[in-house]
Amino acid sequence: EGRYQDHLINRLDEEFTVCGILRYRSENGNLSLIKRISRHKNPLNLIKHILVRLKLRKYENAARPVIRRLFRTRRKPVDRPGEVPYIYCDDVNKPEVVKFIEKLQPDLICVNGTNLLRQPLLAMIDNIKYGIINLHTGLSPYSRGGNCNLFMLLEHKPEFVGITVHHIDKGIDSGDIIISTRPVFSNDDNYEIIDAKCFHIGNEAMVQACSQLFSRQSLRVRQWQQGKLFLKRTGYVYQPAQRLEANRLIENGLLRDYLRNKANADQGVKTIGDFKYPDDKTK
């Protein structure tokens, strides 16, 4: 649940018939400010966290005009009582979610920003006409898991920043690819802007993927390598300080150097599909 997901719901609602909405709220997202603070048992860690958040404001403020331009506020489908059924959950695999989907009988399920789908939800794929597709904010198969674009920047690999719309299977962001693409970088970008750009092109790519599926013109490309898995069990744990570090790397020339050497850096990086913005309005 968030601004970018609201935008995706609205885009899908503009182009297709949305028959139901499942809003995912993680347990951490439901914590009060006091409970979040109480998780920092070491006072020094709490001070460091507060300082990071304060330093991040500079980059967040710089990104706000871009975010407002890309994600203009629209009325949400959930604001129309009686028209679009919706539920909230903290785990998409709960029985009530399965019952909700079974009752709706959708032709296609679009996913973005939830916990991992497991049984019996995965067992439903064969009974859904066009299956379940996911908007992954990472360039598969090169990166899978969480916060992929952030970690790729931290590893000095902006060429692997992007998005992927793919079919969901039993793996983690490993299903057949419909569309993958990368944002257009600018020397003025910071991490917050890059993140917004990725969600924006991702939302548009999701709409395009749905259209292709419904017209039976979509690609279905098997992922050609395993790539890197960014998860806690592989040693990658998100911390706000990492966003600060990514912004500092960009300030110190990470994007500037990449854009100067783009032709060489992009060698061997493959994307799928011919993604374009509607009417080429936004670049």
Short mmCIF file of C-alpha atoms in Angstrom, two decimals:
data_model
loop_
_atom_site.label_atom_id
_atom_site.label_comp_id
_atom_site.label_asym_id
_atom_site.label_seq_id
_atom_site.Cartn_x
_atom_site.Cartn_y
_atom_site.Cartn_z
CA GLU A 1 0.00 0.00 0.00
CA GLY A 2 1.39 3.41 -0.94
CA ARG A 3 1.32 6.28 -3.40
CA TYR A 4 2.92 4.31 -6.20
CA GLN A 5 0.52 1.40 -5.72
CA ASP A 6 -2.44 3.81 -5.68
CA HIS A 7 -1.23 5.15 -9.01
CA LEU A 8 -1.03 1.63 -10.42
CA ILE A 9 -4.58 0.87 -9.28
CA ASN A 10 -5.80 4.04 -10.97
CA ARG A 11 -3.97 3.28 -14.21
CA LEU A 12 -5.44 -0.21 -14.32
CA ASP A 13 -8.85 1.20 -13.46
CA GLU A 14 -8.59 3.66 -16.36
CA GLU A 15 -7.80 0.97 -18.91
CA PHE A 16 -9.61 -2.14 -17.65
CA THR A 17 -12.32 -3.33 -15.27
CA VAL A 18 -10.91 -3.65 -11.76
CA CYS A 19 -13.05 -6.26 -10.00
CA GLY A 20 -11.31 -6.18 -6.62
CA ILE A 21 -8.38 -4.72 -4.69
CA LEU A 22 -6.21 -6.37 -2.07
CA ARG A 23 -4.22 -3.88 -0.02
CA TYR A 24 -1.16 -5.30 1.70
CA ARG A 25 0.11 -3.72 4.91
CA SER A 26 3.22 -5.22 6.45
CA GLU A 27 3.38 -5.64 10.21
CA ASN A 28 6.04 -2.92 10.37
CA GLY A 29 3.78 -0.56 8.45
CA ASN A 30 1.11 -0.89 11.13
CA LEU A 31 3.44 -0.02 14.00
CA SER A 32 2.95 3.27 15.80
CA LEU A 33 5.80 5.79 16.00
CA ILE A 34 6.45 4.86 19.63
CA LYS A 35 6.68 1.15 18.81
CA ARG A 36 9.02 1.85 15.91
CA ILE A 37 11.28 3.86 18.18
CA SER A 38 11.16 1.17 20.86
CA ARG A 39 12.66 -1.34 18.42
CA HIS A 40 15.97 0.55 18.72
CA LYS A 41 17.05 -0.81 22.08
CA ASN A 42 20.46 0.79 21.78
CA PRO A 43 20.11 4.60 22.19
CA LEU A 44 23.09 5.16 19.88
CA ASN A 45 21.37 3.23 17.10
CA LEU A 46 18.25 5.32 17.61
CA ILE A 47 20.27 8.55 17.34
CA LYS A 48 21.96 7.29 14.18
CA HIS A 49 18.57 6.38 12.70
CA ILE A 50 17.16 9.83 13.43
CA LEU A 51 20.21 11.54 11.93
CA VAL A 52 19.91 9.45 8.77
CA ARG A 53 16.25 10.34 8.43
CA LEU A 54 17.04 14.03 8.84
CA LYS A 55 19.81 13.89 6.23
CA LEU A 56 17.53 12.08 3.79
CA ARG A 57 15.07 15.00 3.84
CA LYS A 58 17.29 16.98 1.48
CA TYR A 59 17.02 14.29 -1.18
CA GLU A 60 13.33 13.64 -0.54
CA ASN A 61 12.55 17.35 -0.89
CA ALA A 62 14.48 17.50 -4.17
CA ALA A 63 12.45 14.56 -5.48
CA ARG A 64 9.00 15.91 -4.55
CA PRO A 65 8.39 17.98 -7.73
CA VAL A 66 9.28 14.98 -9.90
CA ILE A 67 7.06 12.66 -7.86
CA ARG A 68 4.14 15.11 -8.04
CA ARG A 69 4.55 15.33 -11.81
CA LEU A 70 4.75 11.57 -12.33
CA PHE A 71 2.09 10.54 -9.83
CA ARG A 72 -0.71 13.04 -10.08
CA THR A 73 -3.45 12.50 -7.50
CA ARG A 74 -6.56 10.80 -8.81
CA ARG A 75 -9.65 9.46 -7.12
CA LYS A 76 -9.01 5.91 -5.93
CA PRO A 77 -11.30 3.03 -6.88
CA VAL A 78 -11.60 2.23 -3.18
CA ASP A 79 -13.14 5.67 -2.67
CA ARG A 80 -16.20 4.55 -4.60
CA PRO A 81 -18.13 2.45 -2.06
CA GLY A 82 -19.99 -0.48 -3.52
CA GLU A 83 -18.20 -0.39 -6.88
CA VAL A 84 -14.87 -2.09 -6.18
CA PRO A 85 -14.64 -4.64 -3.35
CA TYR A 86 -11.40 -4.51 -1.38
CA ILE A 87 -9.77 -5.99 1.70
CA TYR A 88 -6.67 -5.29 3.79
CA CYS A 89 -4.21 -7.93 4.96
CA ASP A 90 -0.73 -8.36 6.43
CA ASP A 91 -0.17 -11.65 4.58
CA VAL A 92 -1.47 -12.31 1.06
CA ASN A 93 -1.44 -16.05 1.70
CA LYS A 94 -4.13 -16.02 4.39
CA PRO A 95 -7.31 -18.09 3.82
CA GLU A 96 -9.49 -14.96 3.69
CA VAL A 97 -7.42 -13.68 0.76
CA VAL A 98 -7.87 -16.94 -1.13
CA LYS A 99 -11.63 -16.81 -0.49
CA PHE A 100 -11.75 -13.18 -1.64
CA ILE A 101 -10.06 -14.07 -4.94
CA GLU A 102 -12.19 -17.17 -5.46
CA LYS A 103 -15.33 -15.08 -5.03
CA LEU A 104 -14.16 -12.46 -7.55
CA GLN A 105 -13.06 -14.97 -10.21
CA PRO A 106 -10.70 -12.51 -11.94
CA ASP A 107 -9.23 -13.08 -15.40
CA LEU A 108 -5.87 -11.69 -14.27
CA ILE A 109 -4.20 -10.75 -10.97
CA CYS A 110 -1.63 -7.90 -10.91
CA VAL A 111 0.79 -7.84 -7.98
CA ASN A 112 3.15 -5.20 -6.64
CA GLY A 113 4.65 -4.76 -3.18
CA THR A 114 3.44 -7.77 -1.20
CA ASN A 115 5.06 -10.56 0.74
CA LEU A 116 5.96 -13.70 -1.21
CA LEU A 117 3.07 -15.66 -2.67
CA ARG A 118 2.87 -19.23 -1.40
CA GLN A 119 0.43 -22.13 -1.45
CA PRO A 120 -2.55 -22.27 -1.75
CA LEU A 121 -2.40 -18.95 -3.64
CA LEU A 122 0.10 -20.32 -6.16
CA ALA A 123 -2.20 -23.27 -6.78
CA MET A 124 -4.81 -20.83 -8.13
CA ILE A 125 -2.67 -19.77 -11.10
CA ASP A 126 -3.89 -22.54 -13.39
CA ASN A 127 -7.51 -21.57 -12.69
CA ILE A 128 -7.01 -17.87 -13.53
CA LYS A 129 -7.40 -17.22 -17.26
CA TYR A 130 -4.29 -15.06 -17.71
CA GLY A 131 -2.52 -16.04 -14.50
CA ILE A 132 -0.80 -13.82 -11.93
CA ILE A 133 1.76 -11.22 -12.99
CA ASN A 134 4.11 -9.18 -10.85
CA LEU A 135 5.69 -5.74 -11.14
CA HIS A 136 9.21 -6.29 -9.84
CA THR A 137 11.24 -3.14 -9.18
CA GLY A 138 14.45 -4.69 -10.36
CA LEU A 139 15.86 -5.79 -13.70
CA SER A 140 15.34 -9.55 -13.86
CA PRO A 141 17.07 -11.88 -14.20
CA TYR A 142 20.05 -9.80 -13.11
CA SER A 143 18.47 -8.88 -9.77
CA ARG A 144 15.74 -10.57 -7.77
CA GLY A 145 14.39 -10.05 -4.25
CA GLY A 146 13.87 -6.76 -2.41
CA ASN A 147 15.26 -3.24 -2.90
CA CYS A 148 17.11 -4.48 -5.99
CA ASN A 149 17.67 -1.09 -7.61
CA LEU A 150 19.02 0.36 -4.38
CA PHE A 151 21.49 -2.49 -3.93
CA MET A 152 22.58 -2.33 -7.57
CA LEU A 153 23.43 1.34 -7.13
CA LEU A 154 25.31 0.55 -3.92
CA GLU A 155 27.29 -2.00 -5.91
CA HIS A 156 28.10 0.67 -8.54
CA LYS A 157 25.98 -1.00 -11.25
CA PRO A 158 23.40 1.56 -12.48
CA GLU A 159 23.15 -0.39 -15.75
CA PHE A 160 21.18 -3.03 -13.84
CA VAL A 161 18.58 -0.60 -12.46
CA GLY A 162 15.14 -1.17 -13.95
CA ILE A 163 11.78 -2.92 -13.69
CA THR A 164 10.34 -6.24 -14.80
CA VAL A 165 6.78 -7.40 -15.38
CA HIS A 166 6.76 -11.18 -15.19
CA HIS A 167 4.55 -14.17 -14.58
CA ILE A 168 4.64 -15.44 -11.01
CA ASP A 169 5.93 -18.94 -10.38
CA LYS A 170 7.21 -20.78 -7.29
CA GLY A 171 10.53 -18.91 -7.33
CA ILE A 172 11.41 -15.36 -6.27
CA ASP A 173 10.99 -12.97 -9.21
CA SER A 174 11.98 -15.86 -11.46
CA GLY A 175 8.91 -16.28 -13.68
CA ASP A 176 8.77 -15.79 -17.45
CA ILE A 177 9.27 -12.14 -18.44
CA ILE A 178 6.65 -10.15 -20.34
CA ILE A 179 8.36 -6.74 -20.29
CA SER A 180 11.55 -5.40 -18.75
CA THR A 181 12.95 -1.93 -19.18
CA ARG A 182 15.18 0.70 -17.60
CA PRO A 183 14.61 4.34 -16.62
CA VAL A 184 16.14 7.26 -18.47
CA PHE A 185 18.72 8.73 -16.11
CA SER A 186 19.58 12.39 -15.77
CA ASN A 187 22.61 13.99 -14.14
CA ASP A 188 20.15 15.74 -11.80
CA ASP A 189 18.69 12.49 -10.45
CA ASN A 190 19.11 11.30 -6.89
CA TYR A 191 18.07 7.90 -5.55
CA GLU A 192 14.56 9.08 -4.58
CA ILE A 193 13.98 10.33 -8.14
CA ILE A 194 15.32 7.11 -9.65
CA ASP A 195 13.02 5.08 -7.41
CA ALA A 196 10.03 7.17 -8.53
CA LYS A 197 11.00 6.87 -12.20
CA CYS A 198 11.24 3.10 -11.86
CA PHE A 199 7.80 2.82 -10.28
CA HIS A 200 6.34 5.09 -12.95
CA ILE A 201 7.70 3.16 -15.91
CA GLY A 202 6.80 -0.02 -14.05
CA ASN A 203 3.17 1.01 -13.67
CA GLU A 204 2.95 1.87 -17.36
CA ALA A 205 4.67 -1.38 -18.29
CA MET A 206 2.15 -3.30 -16.16
CA VAL A 207 -0.73 -1.66 -18.06
CA GLN A 208 0.97 -2.49 -21.36
CA ALA A 209 1.56 -6.10 -20.26
CA CYS A 210 -2.13 -6.48 -19.37
CA SER A 211 -3.15 -5.19 -22.80
CA GLN A 212 -0.78 -7.60 -24.48
CA LEU A 213 -2.07 -10.53 -22.44
CA PHE A 214 -5.71 -9.72 -23.18
CA SER A 215 -4.96 -9.44 -26.91
CA ARG A 216 -2.83 -12.60 -26.76
CA GLN A 217 0.18 -10.69 -28.08
CA SER A 218 2.39 -10.79 -25.00
CA LEU A 219 5.91 -12.16 -24.90
CA ARG A 220 6.79 -14.92 -22.48
CA VAL A 221 10.56 -15.12 -22.16
CA ARG A 222 12.20 -17.62 -19.83
CA GLN A 223 14.84 -16.01 -17.61
CA TRP A 224 18.26 -16.84 -19.05
CA GLN A 225 20.34 -16.72 -15.86
CA GLN A 226 19.92 -16.85 -12.09
CA GLY A 227 21.17 -13.37 -11.37
CA LYS A 228 21.68 -11.97 -7.90
CA LEU A 229 19.22 -12.55 -5.08
CA PHE A 230 18.86 -9.62 -2.68
CA LEU A 231 17.34 -11.06 0.48
CA LYS A 232 18.10 -11.16 4.19
CA ARG A 233 19.28 -14.76 3.89
CA THR A 234 21.77 -13.75 1.20
CA GLY A 235 23.15 -10.93 3.32
CA TYR A 236 21.11 -7.97 2.08
CA VAL A 237 19.04 -6.21 4.74
CA TYR A 238 17.49 -2.85 3.94
CA GLN A 239 18.39 0.11 6.15
CA PRO A 240 17.51 3.80 5.53
CA ALA A 241 21.24 4.57 5.76
CA GLN A 242 21.67 2.69 2.47
CA ARG A 243 19.51 5.26 0.70
CA LEU A 244 21.73 7.98 2.11
CA GLU A 245 24.81 6.14 0.85
CA ALA A 246 23.27 5.68 -2.62
CA ASN A 247 22.50 9.40 -2.79
CA ARG A 248 26.06 10.23 -1.82
CA LEU A 249 27.46 7.88 -4.46
CA ILE A 250 25.33 9.65 -7.06
CA GLU A 251 26.52 13.04 -5.82
CA ASN A 252 30.10 11.81 -6.15
CA GLY A 253 29.63 10.95 -9.82
CA LEU A 254 28.16 7.44 -10.05
CA LEU A 255 25.49 8.46 -12.60
CA ARG A 256 27.70 11.03 -14.29
CA ASP A 257 30.40 8.43 -14.93
CA TYR A 258 27.82 5.87 -16.05
CA LEU A 259 26.20 8.26 -18.53
CA ARG A 260 29.60 9.21 -19.92
CA ASN A 261 30.51 5.54 -20.45
CA LYS A 262 26.99 4.25 -21.10
CA ALA A 263 27.71 2.41 -24.34
CA ASN A 264 30.42 0.30 -22.72
CA ALA A 265 28.55 -0.18 -19.43
CA ASP A 266 25.41 -1.42 -21.18
CA GLN A 267 27.15 -4.19 -23.10
CA GLY A 268 25.51 -7.51 -22.27
CA VAL A 269 22.50 -5.94 -20.51
CA LYS A 270 19.32 -7.28 -22.08
CA THR A 271 15.74 -6.02 -21.77
CA ILE A 272 12.55 -7.63 -23.02
CA GLY A 273 9.75 -6.09 -25.07
CA ASP A 274 9.42 -2.79 -26.86
CA PHE A 275 8.19 -0.66 -23.98
CA LYS A 276 7.07 2.89 -24.69
CA TYR A 277 5.19 5.45 -22.64
CA PRO A 278 1.62 6.09 -23.86
CA ASP A 279 1.99 8.58 -26.75
CA ASP A 280 5.61 9.05 -25.60
CA LYS A 281 4.34 11.72 -23.19
CA THR A 282 6.80 11.15 -20.36
CA LYS A 283 10.49 10.47 -20.66
#
